[in-house]
Coordinates of C-alpha atoms and ligand atoms in Angstrom, one line a residue:
M1 CA 16.7 -52.2 -23.1
R2 CA 19.5 -49.9 -23.1
A3 CA 17.8 -47.2 -24.4
V4 CA 15.0 -47.6 -21.7
T5 CA 17.7 -47.8 -19.2
S6 CA 18.9 -44.6 -20.2
F7 CA 15.6 -42.9 -21.0
R8 CA 14.9 -43.6 -17.3
S9 CA 18.1 -42.6 -15.4
T10 CA 18.0 -39.2 -17.6
L11 CA 14.6 -38.7 -16.0
V12 CA 15.6 -39.2 -12.7
R13 CA 18.8 -37.2 -13.5
A14 CA 16.5 -34.1 -14.3
A15 CA 14.4 -34.8 -11.1
L16 CA 17.5 -34.6 -9.1
G17 CA 18.3 -32.0 -10.8
A18 CA 14.9 -29.9 -10.1
L19 CA 15.2 -30.8 -6.8
A20 CA 18.5 -29.3 -6.5
G21 CA 17.8 -26.1 -8.5
L22 CA 15.2 -25.5 -5.5
L23 CA 17.1 -26.2 -2.9
A24 CA 19.5 -23.5 -4.1
A25 CA 17.3 -21.2 -4.8
F26 CA 15.6 -22.2 -0.8
M27 CA 19.0 -21.6 0.1
A28 CA 19.9 -18.0 -1.6
L29 CA 16.5 -16.7 -0.3
A30 CA 17.5 -17.8 3.0
V31 CA 21.3 -16.8 3.2
A32 CA 19.8 -13.7 1.6
E33 CA 17.8 -12.9 4.2
L34 CA 19.7 -13.6 7.0
V35 CA 21.9 -11.0 5.9
A36 CA 19.1 -8.8 5.5
G37 CA 18.1 -9.1 8.8
L38 CA 21.5 -8.5 9.9
V39 CA 22.0 -5.5 7.5
R40 CA 18.7 -3.7 6.3
P41 CA 15.6 -5.9 6.3
A42 CA 13.8 -3.8 3.3
A43 CA 16.9 -4.9 1.5
G44 CA 16.3 -8.4 1.1
P45 CA 16.0 -9.8 -2.6
V46 CA 12.4 -10.7 -2.4
T47 CA 11.3 -6.8 -1.2
V48 CA 13.8 -5.3 -3.3
V49 CA 13.0 -7.0 -6.2
G50 CA 9.2 -6.7 -5.9
G51 CA 9.7 -3.0 -5.1
A52 CA 11.2 -2.4 -8.6
V53 CA 8.7 -4.5 -9.9
I54 CA 6.1 -1.9 -8.4
D55 CA 8.1 1.2 -9.5
R56 CA 7.9 -0.1 -13.4
T57 CA 4.7 -1.7 -13.3
P58 CA 2.1 0.6 -15.4
A59 CA -0.4 2.3 -13.6
A60 CA -3.5 0.8 -15.6
V61 CA -1.7 -3.0 -14.2
K62 CA -0.9 -1.7 -10.6
D63 CA -4.8 -0.3 -10.3
F64 CA -5.6 -3.5 -11.7
A65 CA -3.3 -5.3 -8.9
I66 CA -5.2 -3.5 -6.1
R67 CA -8.4 -3.9 -7.2
T68 CA -8.3 -7.5 -8.2
F69 CA -6.2 -8.5 -5.1
G70 CA -6.9 -5.6 -2.9
E71 CA -5.0 -5.5 0.0
N72 CA -3.0 -9.0 -1.2
D73 CA -2.0 -7.2 -3.6
K74 CA 1.6 -7.6 -2.5
I75 CA 1.4 -11.1 -1.0
A76 CA -0.1 -11.9 -5.0
L77 CA 3.2 -10.3 -6.0
Q78 CA 5.7 -11.9 -3.8
L79 CA 3.9 -15.3 -4.5
G80 CA 4.2 -14.4 -8.2
I81 CA 8.1 -13.4 -7.8
L82 CA 8.7 -17.0 -5.8
A83 CA 7.0 -18.8 -8.3
V84 CA 8.9 -17.4 -11.4
L85 CA 12.2 -18.0 -9.2
A86 CA 11.0 -21.2 -8.1
L87 CA 10.3 -22.6 -12.6
I88 CA 14.0 -20.5 -13.2
A89 CA 15.3 -22.8 -10.1
V90 CA 14.2 -25.9 -12.0
G91 CA 15.5 -25.1 -15.0
L92 CA 19.3 -24.0 -13.7
G93 CA 19.2 -27.5 -11.4
I94 CA 18.5 -29.9 -14.6
L95 CA 21.1 -28.1 -16.3
A96 CA 23.4 -28.1 -13.8
V97 CA 23.6 -32.1 -13.8
S98 CA 25.4 -31.9 -16.8
H99 CA 26.8 -28.6 -16.4
R100 CA 27.8 -28.0 -13.1
R101 CA 29.8 -24.5 -13.7
A102 CA 26.8 -23.1 -16.0
G103 CA 23.8 -23.9 -13.2
A104 CA 26.1 -22.5 -10.5
G105 CA 26.9 -19.4 -12.9
G106 CA 23.0 -19.0 -13.6
V107 CA 22.6 -18.6 -10.1
L108 CA 25.3 -16.0 -9.6
L109 CA 23.5 -13.9 -12.4
F110 CA 20.0 -13.7 -10.1
G111 CA 22.2 -12.1 -7.2
V112 CA 23.5 -9.7 -10.0
V113 CA 19.8 -8.8 -10.7
G114 CA 19.2 -8.8 -7.1
A115 CA 21.6 -6.3 -6.0
A116 CA 20.8 -4.0 -9.3
A117 CA 17.4 -3.9 -8.1
A118 CA 18.6 -3.1 -4.1
L119 CA 20.7 -0.2 -5.6
S120 CA 18.1 1.0 -7.9
R121 CA 15.2 1.7 -4.9
P122 CA 14.4 4.7 -4.0
D123 CA 15.3 4.0 -0.4
S124 CA 18.3 2.9 -0.8
T125 CA 21.2 3.4 2.2
G126 CA 24.2 2.5 -0.2
T127 CA 26.4 -0.2 -1.7
G128 CA 25.9 -2.2 1.9
D129 CA 22.3 -3.3 0.2
A130 CA 23.7 -5.0 -2.5
L131 CA 25.1 -7.8 0.4
P132 CA 22.2 -9.9 0.6
S133 CA 21.7 -10.8 -2.9
V134 CA 25.3 -11.4 -3.3
A135 CA 25.5 -13.7 -0.3
G136 CA 22.7 -15.6 -1.1
A137 CA 23.8 -16.0 -5.1
V138 CA 26.8 -17.3 -3.6
A139 CA 25.3 -19.6 -0.9
G140 CA 22.7 -21.0 -3.8
A141 CA 25.7 -21.5 -6.1
L142 CA 27.5 -23.7 -4.4
T143 CA 24.5 -25.6 -2.9
L144 CA 23.5 -25.9 -6.2
Y145 CA 27.2 -26.8 -7.5
L146 CA 27.6 -29.9 -4.8
L147 CA 24.1 -30.9 -5.2
A148 CA 24.6 -31.4 -8.8
T149 CA 27.8 -33.2 -8.1
E150 CA 26.0 -35.7 -5.9
A151 CA 23.1 -35.8 -8.6
A152 CA 25.4 -37.4 -11.6
P153 CA 27.7 -39.2 -10.3
G154 CA 30.2 -40.5 -12.9
L155 CA 28.0 -38.7 -15.6
V156 CA 29.6 -35.0 -15.0
P157 CA 31.9 -34.1 -17.9
D158 CA 33.5 -32.0 -16.0
G159 CA 33.7 -33.5 -13.0
A160 CA 37.2 -35.0 -11.5
D161 CA 34.6 -37.4 -8.6
G162 CA 33.4 -39.3 -11.9
Q163 CA 32.9 -42.4 -9.4
A164 CA 30.3 -44.3 -11.7
G165 CA 28.1 -44.6 -8.5
T166 CA 25.9 -47.8 -8.6
G167 CA 22.1 -46.7 -8.1
A168 CA 20.6 -46.6 -4.2
W169 CA 24.0 -45.9 -2.8
S170 CA 24.9 -42.5 -4.5
R171 CA 21.2 -41.8 -4.6
R172 CA 21.4 -42.1 -0.7
R173 CA 24.7 -39.6 -0.7
F174 CA 22.3 -37.1 -2.7
F175 CA 19.5 -37.1 -0.3
T176 CA 21.7 -36.5 2.5
A177 CA 23.3 -33.3 1.2
A178 CA 19.7 -32.6 0.1
G179 CA 18.4 -32.6 3.5
V180 CA 21.4 -30.8 5.4
A181 CA 20.8 -27.9 2.3
A182 CA 17.2 -28.0 3.4
V183 CA 18.0 -27.7 7.2
A184 CA 20.8 -25.4 6.7
A185 CA 18.4 -22.8 4.8
A186 CA 15.8 -23.3 6.6
S187 CA 17.7 -22.4 9.4
A188 CA 18.9 -19.3 8.2
G189 CA 16.1 -18.3 7.1
A190 CA 14.6 -18.5 10.5
L191 CA 17.6 -16.5 12.1
G192 CA 17.1 -14.1 9.4
R193 CA 13.6 -13.3 10.5
Y194 CA 14.6 -13.5 13.9
F195 CA 17.3 -10.7 13.4
A196 CA 14.7 -8.5 11.1
G197 CA 12.4 -8.5 13.9
R198 CA 15.0 -7.2 16.4
Q199 CA 15.9 -4.4 14.3
G200 CA 12.3 -3.4 14.6
Q201 CA 11.7 -3.9 18.2
G202 CA 13.6 0.3 18.7
A203 CA 10.3 1.3 16.7
V204 CA 8.0 -0.7 18.4
A205 CA 9.6 0.2 21.5
S206 CA 9.6 4.0 20.4
R207 CA 5.9 3.5 19.9
D208 CA 4.8 2.0 22.6
S209 CA 6.2 4.5 25.4
L210 CA 5.1 7.7 22.9
V211 CA 2.5 9.2 25.2
L212 CA 0.4 11.5 22.7
P213 CA -0.4 15.0 24.2
E214 CA -3.8 16.7 25.1
P215 CA -4.8 18.7 21.9
A216 CA -5.0 22.7 22.3
S217 CA -8.0 22.2 20.1
P218 CA -10.0 19.0 20.3
A219 CA -12.2 17.5 17.8
P220 CA -15.9 19.5 17.7
A221 CA -18.2 17.4 19.1
V222 CA -19.5 14.6 16.5
P223 CA -23.3 15.7 16.7
A224 CA -25.7 12.6 17.8
G225 CA -27.0 10.6 14.9
V226 CA -24.2 10.5 12.8
Q227 CA -24.3 6.9 13.2
L228 CA -27.4 5.4 12.1
K229 CA -28.9 2.2 13.2
V230 CA -29.0 0.5 10.3
P231 CA -27.8 -3.1 10.1
G232 CA -25.0 -3.4 7.5
I233 CA -23.9 0.1 7.3
T234 CA -20.3 1.1 7.4
A235 CA -19.3 2.7 11.1
F236 CA -18.9 6.5 11.1
T237 CA -15.5 6.0 12.5
T238 CA -13.3 3.5 11.1
P239 CA -11.1 1.7 14.1
N240 CA -7.6 1.2 13.1
S241 CA -7.7 -2.5 12.4
D242 CA -10.4 -2.2 9.5
F243 CA -8.8 0.6 8.1
Y244 CA -8.0 0.6 4.7
R245 CA -4.4 0.4 3.3
V246 CA -2.9 1.3 0.1
D247 CA 1.1 1.7 -0.3
T248 CA 3.9 0.3 -2.3
A249 CA 5.8 -1.1 0.8
L250 CA 6.9 -4.3 0.7
T251 CA 8.0 -4.2 4.0
V252 CA 6.2 -1.5 6.4
P253 CA 9.0 0.5 7.4
K254 CA 9.5 0.5 10.9
V255 CA 10.5 4.1 12.1
D256 CA 12.0 5.1 15.7
A257 CA 10.3 7.7 17.0
G258 CA 13.4 8.4 18.7
T259 CA 15.7 9.1 16.2
W260 CA 12.8 10.3 13.3
R261 CA 13.7 14.1 11.8
L262 CA 11.5 15.8 9.4
R263 CA 13.8 18.4 7.4
I264 CA 11.1 21.4 5.9
H265 CA 13.3 23.4 2.9
G266 CA 13.5 24.8 -0.4
R267 CA 12.1 27.1 -2.9
G268 CA 10.7 30.1 -0.9
V269 CA 11.8 28.8 2.3
A270 CA 13.2 31.4 4.1
R271 CA 13.9 29.5 7.1
P272 CA 14.6 25.9 6.7
R273 CA 13.9 23.7 9.4
T274 CA 14.7 20.5 10.6
Y275 CA 12.3 19.1 13.8
T276 CA 12.3 16.2 16.0
L277 CA 9.2 14.2 17.3
D278 CA 9.1 15.9 20.8
Q279 CA 9.7 19.6 18.9
L280 CA 6.8 18.8 16.9
L281 CA 4.6 17.1 19.9
A282 CA 5.4 20.6 22.1
R283 CA 3.3 22.6 19.6
P284 CA -0.7 23.2 19.6
L285 CA -1.9 20.2 18.6
I286 CA -5.1 19.9 16.8
E287 CA -7.8 17.1 16.1
R288 CA -10.5 16.7 13.4
D289 CA -12.4 13.6 11.8
I290 CA -11.6 13.6 8.6
T291 CA -12.3 10.7 5.6
L292 CA -9.3 9.6 3.4
T293 CA -10.1 8.3 0.3
C294 CA -7.6 6.7 -2.5
V295 CA -7.8 7.7 -6.0
S296 CA -8.2 4.2 -7.1
N297 CA -11.6 3.3 -5.1
E298 CA -14.0 2.5 -7.5
V299 CA -17.3 3.7 -7.5
G300 CA -18.9 2.0 -4.5
G301 CA -15.2 0.8 -3.5
P302 CA -14.1 0.6 -0.3
Y303 CA -10.6 2.4 -0.3
I304 CA -11.9 5.1 1.7
G305 CA -11.8 5.6 5.8
N306 CA -12.8 8.1 8.5
A307 CA -10.8 8.7 11.5
R308 CA -10.3 11.0 14.1
W309 CA -6.4 12.3 13.6
L310 CA -4.3 14.4 15.9
G311 CA -1.2 16.7 14.4
V312 CA 0.1 19.4 14.2
P313 CA -1.3 22.2 11.6
L314 CA 0.9 21.9 8.5
A315 CA 0.4 25.7 7.5
D316 CA 1.8 26.6 11.1
L317 CA 5.1 24.9 10.6
L318 CA 5.0 26.3 6.8
E319 CA 4.4 30.3 7.8
E320 CA 7.2 29.5 10.4
A321 CA 9.7 28.7 7.6
G322 CA 8.6 31.9 5.7
V323 CA 6.6 30.1 3.5
R324 CA 3.9 31.7 1.5
P325 CA 1.1 30.0 -0.6
P326 CA 1.0 31.4 -4.7
S327 CA -2.2 33.7 -3.6
K328 CA 0.2 35.7 -1.3
G329 CA 2.8 36.1 -4.0
G330 CA 4.8 32.6 -2.5
R331 CA 7.1 31.2 -5.2
A332 CA 6.9 27.1 -4.6
D333 CA 3.3 25.7 -5.6
Q334 CA 3.6 22.2 -5.1
L335 CA 4.8 21.1 -1.9
V336 CA 6.6 17.6 -2.1
A337 CA 6.5 15.2 0.8
R338 CA 9.1 12.3 0.9
S339 CA 8.7 8.9 2.9
V340 CA 11.6 6.9 4.6
D341 CA 10.7 4.7 1.9
G342 CA 11.5 6.9 -0.8
M343 CA 7.9 7.6 -1.9
T344 CA 7.1 11.2 -3.3
L345 CA 3.8 12.4 -3.0
G346 CA 3.1 16.6 -4.1
S347 CA -0.1 18.6 -2.9
P348 CA -0.5 22.5 -4.2
V349 CA 0.4 24.9 -1.7
E350 CA -2.7 26.9 -1.9
D351 CA -4.5 23.8 -0.6
V352 CA -2.4 23.1 2.3
M353 CA -2.7 26.9 3.7
D354 CA -6.1 28.0 2.3
G355 CA -7.4 27.1 6.0
R356 CA -8.2 23.9 6.2
D357 CA -6.7 21.3 8.5
A358 CA -3.9 19.8 6.3
L359 CA -1.8 17.9 9.4
L360 CA 1.0 16.4 10.0
A361 CA -0.5 13.3 12.1
V362 CA 0.9 11.6 15.2
G363 CA -2.2 10.5 16.2
M364 CA -5.2 7.9 14.9
N365 CA -8.5 7.0 17.0
G366 CA -6.3 8.3 20.4
K367 CA -3.4 5.7 19.5
P368 CA 0.0 6.8 18.1
L369 CA -0.3 5.8 13.8
P370 CA -0.1 2.4 13.5
F371 CA 3.2 1.4 11.6
D372 CA 1.0 0.6 8.4
H373 CA -0.9 4.2 8.7
G374 CA 2.6 5.6 8.9
F375 CA 4.1 5.7 12.6
P376 CA 5.7 8.1 13.6
V377 CA 4.3 10.9 11.5
R378 CA 1.9 11.0 8.3
M379 CA 0.5 14.0 6.3
L380 CA -3.0 14.8 5.6
V381 CA -5.1 17.2 3.7
P382 CA -8.8 17.2 3.7
G383 CA -10.3 17.3 0.4
L384 CA -7.5 15.6 -1.6
Y385 CA -7.1 11.8 -2.7
G386 CA -4.1 10.0 -0.4
Y387 CA -1.8 10.1 -3.3
V388 CA -1.2 13.6 -3.3
S389 CA -1.5 14.7 0.3
A390 CA -1.2 11.6 2.6
C391 CA 2.5 10.7 2.5
K392 CA 2.7 7.8 5.2
W393 CA 6.3 7.8 7.0
I394 CA 7.2 11.6 5.9
E395 CA 10.8 12.8 6.7
D396 CA 10.8 15.2 4.2
I397 CA 9.1 18.3 2.7
E398 CA 10.2 20.6 0.1
L399 CA 8.6 23.5 -1.3
T400 CA 9.3 23.6 -5.1
T401 CA 6.9 24.1 -8.6
F402 CA 4.6 21.6 -10.6
D403 CA 6.7 22.5 -13.6
A404 CA 10.1 21.8 -11.8
Y405 CA 8.6 18.2 -10.1
D406 CA 7.0 15.7 -10.8
P407 CA 6.3 13.1 -7.5
Y408 CA 6.0 9.1 -8.0
W409 CA 2.3 8.7 -9.4
V410 CA 2.4 11.8 -11.7
K411 CA 5.8 10.2 -13.0
R412 CA 3.3 7.1 -13.8
R413 CA 0.9 8.9 -15.5
W414 CA -2.1 10.2 -12.1
A415 CA -3.0 13.4 -12.5
R416 CA -1.3 16.3 -11.2
R417 CA -4.0 17.4 -8.9
A418 CA -6.6 15.8 -7.8
P419 CA -9.5 16.7 -5.3
I420 CA -11.9 14.1 -4.1
K421 CA -14.9 13.8 -6.4
T422 CA -18.0 13.6 -4.9
Q423 CA -19.8 10.1 -4.2
A424 CA -22.5 7.8 -2.5
R425 CA -21.6 4.2 -1.9
I426 CA -24.6 1.8 -0.9
D427 CA -23.7 -0.4 2.3
T428 CA -27.1 -2.6 2.2
P429 CA -28.6 -4.2 1.0
K430 CA -25.4 -6.2 -1.0
P431 CA -25.0 -6.8 -4.9
F432 CA -27.5 -9.4 -5.4
A433 CA -29.1 -9.9 -2.0
R434 CA -32.3 -11.1 -2.4
H435 CA -35.4 -10.0 0.2
D436 CA -39.0 -10.2 1.4
A437 CA -41.1 -7.6 -0.2
G438 CA -42.2 -5.1 2.1
T439 CA -39.8 -2.7 3.5
V440 CA -36.4 -3.0 3.0
T441 CA -33.7 -0.2 4.8
I442 CA -31.4 1.0 1.8
A443 CA -28.2 3.0 3.6
G444 CA -24.9 4.0 2.7
V445 CA -22.6 6.7 3.3
A446 CA -21.9 9.9 0.8
W447 CA -18.5 11.6 0.9
A448 CA -17.1 15.1 -0.7
Q449 CA -14.6 16.3 1.6
R450 CA -14.4 20.0 2.2
R451 CA -18.1 20.9 0.5
G452 CA -19.5 18.1 2.8
I453 CA -22.9 16.6 1.5
T454 CA -26.6 17.9 1.5
R455 CA -28.7 15.9 -0.4
V456 CA -28.8 12.2 -1.4
Q457 CA -31.0 10.3 -3.2
I458 CA -31.9 7.0 -4.6
R459 CA -33.9 6.0 -7.6
I460 CA -35.2 2.2 -8.0
D461 CA -35.1 1.3 -11.4
D462 CA -35.8 3.8 -13.7
G463 CA -37.9 5.7 -11.3
P464 CA -38.1 9.0 -10.3
W465 CA -35.5 10.4 -7.8
Q466 CA -36.2 10.1 -4.3
D467 CA -34.6 12.0 -0.9
A468 CA -33.0 9.4 1.3
D469 CA -32.6 10.6 5.1
L470 CA -29.7 12.0 5.9
A471 CA -27.8 11.4 9.1
A472 CA -26.2 14.1 11.0
Q473 CA -23.0 15.6 9.5
A474 CA -19.9 15.7 11.2
G475 CA -18.3 18.2 8.9
V476 CA -17.2 19.3 5.6
D477 CA -14.4 16.9 5.7
T478 CA -15.8 13.9 6.9
W479 CA -18.6 11.1 4.7
R480 CA -22.0 11.2 5.5
Q481 CA -24.7 8.3 6.4
W482 CA -27.8 8.4 4.7
S483 CA -30.7 6.0 4.4
Y484 CA -34.0 5.6 2.5
R485 CA -36.9 3.0 3.3
W486 CA -38.4 1.6 0.5
N487 CA -41.4 -0.6 -0.2
A488 CA -39.9 -3.4 -2.2
T489 CA -41.9 -5.2 -4.7
P490 CA -41.4 -9.0 -5.9
G491 CA -38.9 -8.9 -8.7
G492 CA -35.4 -7.9 -9.8
H493 CA -34.5 -4.1 -9.2
H494 CA -31.5 -1.6 -10.0
I495 CA -31.2 0.6 -6.6
T496 CA -28.9 3.3 -7.5
V497 CA -28.0 6.3 -6.0
R498 CA -26.7 9.9 -6.2
A499 CA -25.3 12.4 -4.0
T500 CA -25.4 16.7 -4.1
D501 CA -22.4 18.5 -2.1
G502 CA -22.2 21.6 -0.6
T503 CA -21.7 23.3 -3.8
G504 CA -25.1 22.4 -5.3
Q505 CA -23.2 20.4 -7.7
V506 CA -25.1 16.6 -8.6
Q507 CA -22.9 13.8 -8.3
T508 CA -21.7 13.1 -12.1
E509 CA -23.4 9.9 -13.6
Q510 CA -20.6 10.4 -16.4
R511 CA -18.7 6.9 -15.7
T512 CA -14.3 6.9 -15.8
R513 CA -11.9 4.8 -14.9
T514 CA -10.0 5.5 -12.0
I515 CA -6.9 6.8 -13.8
P516 CA -6.1 9.4 -13.8
D517 CA -7.9 11.6 -11.0
G518 CA -10.3 9.2 -9.5
A519 CA -13.7 7.4 -10.6
S520 CA -16.6 9.0 -11.2
G521 CA -20.5 7.4 -12.0
R522 CA -23.0 6.5 -9.9
H523 CA -23.3 3.1 -7.6
S524 CA -25.7 1.1 -7.7
V525 CA -26.5 -2.7 -7.2
F526 CA -28.9 -5.3 -8.1
V527 CA -31.6 -7.0 -5.3
T528 CA -34.3 -9.6 -6.0
V529 CA -37.4 -9.3 -3.9
T530 CA -39.4 -12.6 -3.6
Ligands
MTE1 N1 5.1 6.2 1.8 C1 3.9 6.1 1.2 N2 3.0 7.2 1.5 C2 1.4 6.7 1.1 C3 1.6 5.6 0.1 C4 2.8 5.0 -0.2 O1 2.8 4.3 -1.2 N3 3.9 5.3 0.4 N4 0.1 5.8 -0.8 C5 -0.5 6.9 -0.3 C6 -1.9 6.6 -1.0 S1 -2.3 6.1 -2.5 C7 -2.8 6.8 -0.1 S2 -4.5 6.3 -0.7 C8 -2.9 6.3 1.1 C9 -3.7 5.4 2.3 O2 -3.3 5.4 3.3 P1 -3.5 4.8 4.3 O3 -2.6 3.4 4.0 O4 -3.5 4.7 5.5 O5 -5.0 4.2 4.2 O6 -1.6 6.9 1.8 C10 -0.8 7.3 0.7 N5 0.7 7.9 1.4
MO2 MO1 -4.2 6.2 -3.1

């Protein structure tokens, strides 16, 4: 009888301890977010620990995450961190029922982990970044200590308050304390969100009030007929809200355009300079349609978009600074762009200055850049994958050499140089679609930025390659639509596509992975015709 009672009470204590641990973790996170909201939202523990995890994630795993979770990769990561934290919290809570100090000490240790992660971030602004984690850990440790006291009346070895509580009464005290803790934590969390929102308000206001100047050189008129009228084909111009997003930022940087600066300096820069946004906007701007592609895009994948960008020609700024490309005796062959969140991307100086429309973009489809896409200014170099060119939230441009410096992704085994590979994608029919026999329109997009698309061909099963009809070409830096009217016969069929670029090169059938310099191979879909 005694054994049964003590087993039951052990279970109850464990359950109360687990609840205490979870509440303590909740309190720790909420207080940390409250302090982060007051100091710097990007220094919150989930953001910094997540960021540190991202930085240390092997390229293959990161690529897998992007592929598997798509643009939800960050949510998946944050949920993962919270799940791990919850497990540990349950463990520490159970421990705390019998060893209050040890349990609370465990919570404090997490504060140290969070603080270390905060200080290790490349965008860390100093020791203040450790504050949210430390404050959260102290609040969490106190909460656990107090709740553990209530959870184990009379049973805590090191407790002086050891009144052997009789069941119901002490249980009620525990739940009252737990309720108070839950409400306090929820309030702290809500306040933290409120303050974090307020910190971004200056940036939001600066974006709302930004009036984009007219371009000195408008985009060349897009020929009628770039957009095919085929149901299911991708839009020629990707709306900002649909544009893919790939970056490592767990909190999207909210940069105030009024205080934003861009510095240009480094090797071979005779006249280093710092620009304000107004200074950039006062220069002659150009507007161009450019298709941006991510190196993590699988064959047939979605990480590509085409927009009308407005910006300052980057080569002009570099020339003013006295920079010469290597082919003209310049001493720097790599341009390293750095963002406010510490990301670094390296582009060949030769490419940036060879006459292509390399931009410091301020506008996207007629609007100031969305925060997700780099407000106030981002870089774009037609023909290069985003990770070696398209720095969002840019604040610094340093001229250096490929020998002297490896930027973020290169340190993680991606290639130093990465021109975009020729690719074609079938947008319709969708994989495993069912169609009636008869005419089926196959259509999609093809791209080979800088080289342009001159031919697209379709193959049904093992049949001959047949020319698709090409839509009008807007320019060599944009994708091009194509379609093919197929007389579909009953049965299962593989449809394969391949493109030829402006140099006459036919898209290779050699399949490669996205690492290290972009996927190659041909897109195909399987359809059933009845
Ligand atoms: N600051 C910053 N800029 C960045 C990145 C990043 O992680 N941080 N990712 C790059 C990558 S890999 C790509 S493909 C493009 C994507 O730009 P988008 O999100 O506007 O489509 O941004 C590039 N610029
Ligand atoms: Mo990318």
